[in-house]
mmCIF file with all atom_site columns, C-alpha atoms in Angstrom:
data_model
loop_
_atom_site.group_PDB
_atom_site.id
_atom_site.type_symbol
_atom_site.label_atom_id
_atom_site.label_alt_id
_atom_site.label_comp_id
_atom_site.label_asym_id
_atom_site.label_entity_id
_atom_site.label_seq_id
_atom_site.pdbx_PDB_ins_code
_atom_site.Cartn_x
_atom_site.Cartn_y
_atom_site.Cartn_z
_atom_site.occupancy
_atom_site.B_iso_or_equiv
_atom_site.pdbx_formal_charge
_atom_site.auth_seq_id
_atom_site.auth_comp_id
_atom_site.auth_asym_id
_atom_site.auth_atom_id
_atom_site.pdbx_PDB_model_num
ATOM 1   C CA . MET A 1 1   ? 92.445  -15.037 150.535 1.00 63.00 ? 80  MET A CA 1
ATOM 2   C CA . ARG A 1 2   ? 94.050  -15.352 153.932 1.00 74.00 ? 81  ARG A CA 1
ATOM 3   C CA . GLU A 1 3   ? 91.918  -15.769 157.008 1.00 81.00 ? 82  GLU A CA 1
ATOM 4   C CA . PHE A 1 4   ? 92.911  -14.516 160.438 1.00 74.00 ? 83  PHE A CA 1
ATOM 5   C CA . ASP A 1 5   ? 91.681  -14.665 163.968 1.00 82.00 ? 84  ASP A CA 1
ATOM 6   C CA . LEU A 1 6   ? 91.807  -11.362 165.845 1.00 80.00 ? 85  LEU A CA 1
ATOM 7   C CA . MET A 1 7   ? 95.366  -11.802 167.139 1.00 81.00 ? 86  MET A CA 1
ATOM 8   C CA . GLY A 1 8   ? 96.588  -13.085 163.789 1.00 77.00 ? 87  GLY A CA 1
ATOM 9   C CA . PHE A 1 9   ? 95.073  -10.067 162.053 1.00 76.00 ? 88  PHE A CA 1
ATOM 10  C CA . ALA A 1 10  ? 96.707  -7.687  164.539 1.00 79.00 ? 89  ALA A CA 1
ATOM 11  C CA . GLY A 1 11  ? 100.074 -9.340  163.895 1.00 77.00 ? 90  GLY A CA 1
ATOM 12  C CA . HIS A 1 12  ? 99.525  -9.137  160.139 1.00 73.00 ? 91  HIS A CA 1
ATOM 13  C CA . LEU A 1 13  ? 98.778  -5.411  160.402 1.00 74.00 ? 92  LEU A CA 1
ATOM 14  C CA . ALA A 1 14  ? 101.931 -4.843  162.442 1.00 76.00 ? 93  ALA A CA 1
ATOM 15  C CA . ASP A 1 15  ? 104.024 -6.717  159.870 1.00 75.00 ? 94  ASP A CA 1
ATOM 16  C CA . LEU A 1 16  ? 102.320 -4.855  157.048 1.00 75.00 ? 95  LEU A CA 1
ATOM 17  C CA . SER A 1 17  ? 103.026 -1.517  158.721 1.00 75.00 ? 96  SER A CA 1
ATOM 18  C CA . ILE A 1 18  ? 106.747 -2.281  158.848 1.00 78.00 ? 97  ILE A CA 1
ATOM 19  C CA . ALA A 1 19  ? 106.735 -3.510  155.249 1.00 77.00 ? 98  ALA A CA 1
ATOM 20  C CA . VAL A 1 20  ? 104.856 -0.431  154.055 1.00 83.00 ? 99  VAL A CA 1
ATOM 21  C CA . GLU A 1 21  ? 107.377 1.906   155.693 1.00 85.00 ? 100 GLU A CA 1
ATOM 22  C CA . HIS A 1 22  ? 110.247 0.000   154.090 1.00 87.00 ? 101 HIS A CA 1
ATOM 23  C CA . GLU A 1 23  ? 108.559 0.014   150.671 1.00 89.00 ? 102 GLU A CA 1
ATOM 24  C CA . LYS A 1 24  ? 107.807 3.737   150.980 1.00 91.00 ? 103 LYS A CA 1
ATOM 25  C CA . ILE A 1 25  ? 111.468 4.547   151.641 1.00 93.00 ? 104 ILE A CA 1
ATOM 26  C CA . GLU A 1 26  ? 112.536 2.314   148.740 1.00 94.00 ? 105 GLU A CA 1
ATOM 27  C CA . ALA A 1 27  ? 110.066 3.989   146.373 1.00 95.00 ? 106 ALA A CA 1
ATOM 28  C CA . LEU A 1 28  ? 111.101 7.473   147.492 1.00 96.00 ? 107 LEU A CA 1
ATOM 29  C CA . THR A 1 29  ? 114.739 6.552   146.969 1.00 97.00 ? 108 THR A CA 1
ATOM 30  C CA . ARG A 1 30  ? 114.085 5.265   143.440 1.00 97.00 ? 109 ARG A CA 1
ATOM 31  C CA . ALA A 1 31  ? 112.017 8.367   142.634 1.00 98.00 ? 110 ALA A CA 1
ATOM 32  C CA . ALA A 1 32  ? 114.688 10.709  144.018 1.00 98.00 ? 111 ALA A CA 1
ATOM 33  C CA . VAL A 1 33  ? 117.354 9.008   141.906 1.00 98.00 ? 112 VAL A CA 1
ATOM 34  C CA . VAL A 1 34  ? 115.247 9.701   138.798 1.00 98.00 ? 113 VAL A CA 1
ATOM 35  C CA . VAL A 1 35  ? 114.948 13.416  139.642 1.00 98.00 ? 114 VAL A CA 1
ATOM 36  C CA . GLU A 1 36  ? 118.590 13.702  140.743 1.00 98.00 ? 115 GLU A CA 1
ATOM 37  C CA . THR A 1 37  ? 119.764 12.098  137.487 1.00 98.00 ? 116 THR A CA 1
ATOM 38  C CA . ALA A 1 38  ? 117.527 14.405  135.449 1.00 97.00 ? 117 ALA A CA 1
ATOM 39  C CA . ALA A 1 39  ? 118.839 17.483  137.291 1.00 97.00 ? 118 ALA A CA 1
ATOM 40  C CA . LYS A 1 40  ? 122.461 16.510  136.765 1.00 97.00 ? 119 LYS A CA 1
ATOM 41  C CA . GLY A 1 41  ? 121.680 15.726  133.129 1.00 95.00 ? 120 GLY A CA 1
ATOM 42  C CA . LEU A 1 42  ? 120.590 19.289  132.413 1.00 95.00 ? 121 LEU A CA 1
ATOM 43  C CA . ILE A 1 43  ? 123.933 20.798  133.333 1.00 94.00 ? 122 ILE A CA 1
ATOM 44  C CA . GLY A 1 44  ? 126.317 21.421  130.461 1.00 92.00 ? 123 GLY A CA 1
ATOM 45  C CA . HIS A 1 45  ? 123.752 21.371  127.681 1.00 89.00 ? 124 HIS A CA 1
ATOM 46  C CA . ASP A 1 46  ? 123.293 24.573  125.730 1.00 86.00 ? 125 ASP A CA 1
ATOM 47  C CA . GLU A 1 47  ? 119.697 23.973  124.724 1.00 85.00 ? 126 GLU A CA 1
ATOM 48  C CA . ASN A 1 48  ? 117.293 22.919  127.428 1.00 91.00 ? 127 ASN A CA 1
ATOM 49  C CA . PRO A 1 49  ? 113.764 23.480  126.118 1.00 93.00 ? 128 PRO A CA 1
ATOM 50  C CA . ALA A 1 50  ? 110.873 24.798  128.144 1.00 95.00 ? 129 ALA A CA 1
ATOM 51  C CA . VAL A 1 51  ? 109.196 22.167  130.294 1.00 95.00 ? 130 VAL A CA 1
ATOM 52  C CA . GLY A 1 52  ? 105.918 22.850  132.066 1.00 95.00 ? 131 GLY A CA 1
ATOM 53  C CA . PRO A 1 53  ? 106.108 26.281  133.707 1.00 96.00 ? 132 PRO A CA 1
ATOM 54  C CA . TYR A 1 54  ? 109.901 26.426  133.345 1.00 96.00 ? 133 TYR A CA 1
ATOM 55  C CA . PRO A 1 55  ? 111.152 28.445  130.366 1.00 95.00 ? 134 PRO A CA 1
ATOM 56  C CA . ALA A 1 56  ? 113.811 27.284  127.951 1.00 95.00 ? 135 ALA A CA 1
ATOM 57  C CA . TRP A 1 57  ? 117.291 28.205  129.035 1.00 93.00 ? 136 TRP A CA 1
ATOM 58  C CA . ALA A 1 58  ? 118.414 31.505  127.598 1.00 91.00 ? 137 ALA A CA 1
ATOM 59  C CA . PRO A 1 59  ? 121.557 31.354  125.475 1.00 91.00 ? 138 PRO A CA 1
ATOM 60  C CA . LEU A 1 60  ? 124.768 32.400  127.162 1.00 89.00 ? 139 LEU A CA 1
ATOM 61  C CA . ALA A 1 61  ? 125.750 36.022  126.705 1.00 90.00 ? 140 ALA A CA 1
ATOM 62  C CA . PRO A 1 62  ? 128.619 36.666  124.283 1.00 92.00 ? 141 PRO A CA 1
ATOM 63  C CA . ASP A 1 63  ? 130.824 37.900  127.159 1.00 92.00 ? 142 ASP A CA 1
ATOM 64  C CA . THR A 1 64  ? 130.173 34.685  129.085 1.00 90.00 ? 143 THR A CA 1
ATOM 65  C CA . ILE A 1 65  ? 131.084 32.580  126.054 1.00 90.00 ? 144 ILE A CA 1
ATOM 66  C CA . LYS A 1 66  ? 134.271 34.620  125.600 1.00 92.00 ? 145 LYS A CA 1
ATOM 67  C CA . GLU A 1 67  ? 135.211 34.190  129.281 1.00 92.00 ? 146 GLU A CA 1
ATOM 68  C CA . LYS A 1 68  ? 134.445 30.449  129.306 1.00 91.00 ? 147 LYS A CA 1
ATOM 69  C CA . THR A 1 69  ? 136.436 29.961  126.097 1.00 91.00 ? 148 THR A CA 1
ATOM 70  C CA . ALA A 1 70  ? 139.446 31.812  127.522 1.00 93.00 ? 149 ALA A CA 1
ATOM 71  C CA . LEU A 1 71  ? 139.298 29.668  130.669 1.00 91.00 ? 150 LEU A CA 1
ATOM 72  C CA . GLY A 1 72  ? 138.924 26.418  128.716 1.00 89.00 ? 151 GLY A CA 1
ATOM 73  C CA . TYR A 1 73  ? 135.419 25.754  130.045 1.00 89.00 ? 152 TYR A CA 1
ATOM 74  C CA . VAL A 1 74  ? 133.773 24.917  126.715 1.00 87.00 ? 153 VAL A CA 1
ATOM 75  C CA . GLY A 1 75  ? 133.399 21.942  124.428 1.00 87.00 ? 154 GLY A CA 1
ATOM 76  C CA . ARG A 1 76  ? 133.390 19.151  126.990 1.00 85.00 ? 155 ARG A CA 1
ATOM 77  C CA . ILE A 1 77  ? 129.656 18.401  127.003 1.00 86.00 ? 156 ILE A CA 1
ATOM 78  C CA . SER A 1 78  ? 128.317 20.798  124.383 1.00 85.00 ? 157 SER A CA 1
ATOM 79  C CA . ALA A 1 79  ? 129.539 23.829  122.435 1.00 83.00 ? 158 ALA A CA 1
ATOM 80  C CA . TYR A 1 80  ? 129.412 26.218  125.390 1.00 81.00 ? 159 TYR A CA 1
ATOM 81  C CA . ASP A 1 81  ? 128.782 23.847  128.315 1.00 85.00 ? 160 ASP A CA 1
ATOM 82  C CA . THR A 1 82  ? 125.993 25.979  129.785 1.00 82.00 ? 161 THR A CA 1
ATOM 83  C CA . GLU A 1 83  ? 126.089 25.852  133.607 1.00 86.00 ? 162 GLU A CA 1
ATOM 84  C CA . TYR A 1 84  ? 129.190 23.647  133.550 1.00 88.00 ? 163 TYR A CA 1
ATOM 85  C CA . ARG A 1 85  ? 132.673 24.815  134.434 1.00 88.00 ? 164 ARG A CA 1
ATOM 86  C CA . THR A 1 86  ? 134.442 22.589  136.950 1.00 89.00 ? 165 THR A CA 1
ATOM 87  C CA . GLY A 1 87  ? 131.726 20.025  137.701 1.00 91.00 ? 166 GLY A CA 1
ATOM 88  C CA . GLU A 1 88  ? 131.193 21.500  141.171 1.00 94.00 ? 167 GLU A CA 1
ATOM 89  C CA . LEU A 1 89  ? 127.557 22.441  140.515 1.00 95.00 ? 168 LEU A CA 1
ATOM 90  C CA . GLU A 1 90  ? 126.700 18.959  139.262 1.00 95.00 ? 169 GLU A CA 1
ATOM 91  C CA . GLN A 1 91  ? 128.524 17.359  142.184 1.00 96.00 ? 170 GLN A CA 1
ATOM 92  C CA . SER A 1 92  ? 126.620 19.550  144.637 1.00 97.00 ? 171 SER A CA 1
ATOM 93  C CA . ILE A 1 93  ? 123.282 18.023  143.617 1.00 98.00 ? 172 ILE A CA 1
ATOM 94  C CA . HIS A 1 94  ? 122.129 15.359  146.036 1.00 97.00 ? 173 HIS A CA 1
ATOM 95  C CA . LYS A 1 95  ? 119.060 13.605  147.339 1.00 98.00 ? 174 LYS A CA 1
ATOM 96  C CA . SER A 1 96  ? 117.798 13.292  150.874 1.00 97.00 ? 175 SER A CA 1
ATOM 97  C CA . ILE A 1 97  ? 115.195 10.692  151.851 1.00 97.00 ? 176 ILE A CA 1
ATOM 98  C CA . ASN A 1 98  ? 113.382 10.171  155.115 1.00 93.00 ? 177 ASN A CA 1
ATOM 99  C CA . ALA A 1 99  ? 110.002 8.885   156.263 1.00 87.00 ? 178 ALA A CA 1
ATOM 100 C CA . ALA A 1 100 ? 108.379 12.236  155.456 1.00 90.00 ? 179 ALA A CA 1
ATOM 101 C CA . GLY A 1 101 ? 109.529 12.377  151.819 1.00 94.00 ? 180 GLY A CA 1
ATOM 102 C CA . ALA A 1 102 ? 112.381 12.961  149.438 1.00 96.00 ? 181 ALA A CA 1
ATOM 103 C CA . VAL A 1 103 ? 114.175 16.120  148.372 1.00 97.00 ? 182 VAL A CA 1
ATOM 104 C CA . VAL A 1 104 ? 116.597 16.686  145.532 1.00 98.00 ? 183 VAL A CA 1
ATOM 105 C CA . GLY A 1 105 ? 118.605 19.863  145.784 1.00 97.00 ? 184 GLY A CA 1
ATOM 106 C CA . SER A 1 106 ? 121.887 21.591  146.393 1.00 98.00 ? 185 SER A CA 1
ATOM 107 C CA . ALA A 1 107 ? 123.375 23.758  149.109 1.00 97.00 ? 186 ALA A CA 1
ATOM 108 C CA . SER A 1 108 ? 125.322 25.627  146.412 1.00 96.00 ? 187 SER A CA 1
ATOM 109 C CA . GLU A 1 109 ? 124.659 29.344  146.060 1.00 96.00 ? 188 GLU A CA 1
ATOM 110 C CA . VAL A 1 110 ? 125.373 28.884  142.346 1.00 94.00 ? 189 VAL A CA 1
ATOM 111 C CA . ALA A 1 111 ? 122.502 26.400  142.095 1.00 96.00 ? 190 ALA A CA 1
ATOM 112 C CA . LEU A 1 112 ? 120.120 28.884  143.716 1.00 96.00 ? 191 LEU A CA 1
ATOM 113 C CA . VAL A 1 113 ? 121.172 31.670  141.357 1.00 95.00 ? 192 VAL A CA 1
ATOM 114 C CA . GLN A 1 114 ? 120.809 29.381  138.336 1.00 94.00 ? 193 GLN A CA 1
ATOM 115 C CA . GLU A 1 115 ? 117.372 28.204  139.458 1.00 96.00 ? 194 GLU A CA 1
ATOM 116 C CA . GLU A 1 116 ? 115.978 31.649  140.208 1.00 95.00 ? 195 GLU A CA 1
ATOM 117 C CA . GLY A 1 117 ? 118.184 33.945  138.155 1.00 95.00 ? 196 GLY A CA 1
ATOM 118 C CA . ASP A 1 118 ? 119.841 37.127  139.366 1.00 96.00 ? 197 ASP A CA 1
ATOM 119 C CA . PRO A 1 119 ? 118.511 40.278  137.679 1.00 95.00 ? 198 PRO A CA 1
ATOM 120 C CA . ALA A 1 120 ? 121.158 42.417  139.405 1.00 96.00 ? 199 ALA A CA 1
ATOM 121 C CA . HIS A 1 121 ? 123.837 40.514  137.464 1.00 92.00 ? 200 HIS A CA 1
ATOM 122 C CA . ASN A 1 122 ? 121.741 40.037  134.313 1.00 91.00 ? 201 ASN A CA 1
ATOM 123 C CA . LEU A 1 123 ? 121.522 36.267  134.858 1.00 92.00 ? 202 LEU A CA 1
ATOM 124 C CA . PRO A 1 124 ? 118.278 34.705  133.637 1.00 94.00 ? 203 PRO A CA 1
ATOM 125 C CA . PRO A 1 125 ? 116.791 31.737  135.491 1.00 95.00 ? 204 PRO A CA 1
ATOM 126 C CA . ARG A 1 126 ? 117.893 28.374  134.158 1.00 95.00 ? 205 ARG A CA 1
ATOM 127 C CA . SER A 1 127 ? 115.825 25.929  136.154 1.00 97.00 ? 206 SER A CA 1
ATOM 128 C CA . ILE A 1 128 ? 117.598 22.766  137.160 1.00 97.00 ? 207 ILE A CA 1
ATOM 129 C CA . PHE A 1 129 ? 115.446 21.385  139.973 1.00 97.00 ? 208 PHE A CA 1
ATOM 130 C CA . GLY A 1 130 ? 112.005 22.554  138.911 1.00 97.00 ? 209 GLY A CA 1
ATOM 131 C CA . ALA A 1 131 ? 112.587 21.422  135.344 1.00 97.00 ? 210 ALA A CA 1
ATOM 132 C CA . ALA A 1 132 ? 114.047 18.085  136.446 1.00 98.00 ? 211 ALA A CA 1
ATOM 133 C CA . GLY A 1 133 ? 111.090 17.472  138.756 1.00 97.00 ? 212 GLY A CA 1
ATOM 134 C CA . PHE A 1 134 ? 108.600 18.326  136.043 1.00 97.00 ? 213 PHE A CA 1
ATOM 135 C CA . LYS A 1 135 ? 110.407 16.202  133.439 1.00 97.00 ? 214 LYS A CA 1
ATOM 136 C CA . SER A 1 136 ? 110.531 13.292  135.889 1.00 98.00 ? 215 SER A CA 1
ATOM 137 C CA . SER A 1 137 ? 106.959 13.517  137.170 1.00 97.00 ? 216 SER A CA 1
ATOM 138 C CA . GLN A 1 138 ? 105.555 10.706  135.011 1.00 98.00 ? 217 GLN A CA 1
ATOM 139 C CA . LYS A 1 139 ? 108.314 8.266   135.988 1.00 98.00 ? 218 LYS A CA 1
ATOM 140 C CA . VAL A 1 140 ? 108.024 9.268   139.658 1.00 97.00 ? 219 VAL A CA 1
ATOM 141 C CA . ALA A 1 141 ? 104.258 8.700   139.528 1.00 97.00 ? 220 ALA A CA 1
ATOM 142 C CA . GLU A 1 142 ? 104.855 5.257   137.991 1.00 97.00 ? 221 GLU A CA 1
ATOM 143 C CA . ILE A 1 143 ? 107.311 4.329   140.753 1.00 97.00 ? 222 ILE A CA 1
ATOM 144 C CA . ILE A 1 144 ? 105.002 5.467   143.552 1.00 93.00 ? 223 ILE A CA 1
ATOM 145 C CA . GLY A 1 145 ? 101.922 3.977   141.885 1.00 93.00 ? 224 GLY A CA 1
ATOM 146 C CA . ALA A 1 146 ? 103.546 0.594   141.362 1.00 94.00 ? 225 ALA A CA 1
ATOM 147 C CA . THR A 1 147 ? 104.648 0.571   145.003 1.00 91.00 ? 226 THR A CA 1
ATOM 148 C CA . VAL A 1 148 ? 101.124 1.308   146.231 1.00 85.00 ? 227 VAL A CA 1
ATOM 149 C CA . VAL A 1 149 ? 99.696  -1.471  144.039 1.00 87.00 ? 228 VAL A CA 1
ATOM 150 C CA . ASP A 1 150 ? 102.333 -3.917  145.306 1.00 85.00 ? 229 ASP A CA 1
ATOM 151 C CA . ILE A 1 151 ? 101.501 -3.043  148.908 1.00 78.00 ? 230 ILE A CA 1
ATOM 152 C CA . PHE A 1 152 ? 97.801  -3.659  148.392 1.00 74.00 ? 231 PHE A CA 1
ATOM 153 C CA . LYS A 1 153 ? 98.525  -7.043  146.831 1.00 77.00 ? 232 LYS A CA 1
ATOM 154 C CA . ARG A 1 154 ? 99.938  -8.307  150.138 1.00 68.00 ? 233 ARG A CA 1
#
């Protein structure tokens, strides 16, 4: 165990404060990458089962399958490439990290409609972000927990 005089302890706390902030940002970044990867990994798969409060993705409507087939938007990832056409939705998913936390999301209107559904256009919700967050929660907890333990070992 280290021993400090008063000034030495004050200096140690200052150094620790800087290190903790750095470690927090690093942990948030690693956690956000896990969720971002999970979100992107849902796109294009026809069968995404229910996870937590998020229902399984509804199958595509026959008219949607017909349209996607005619446009050549099927068969690249799965049979019907649910939620995948040009890759734009997947590319719109990003992470943002700052001292207050981390967010994984998209500014795409398509992403919002997919997440929440659109009853006016008979589109059921197909959660990308909620489901990805829920699926990733154990790994995120491990990342944050390990960081906290490492900090207290200093």
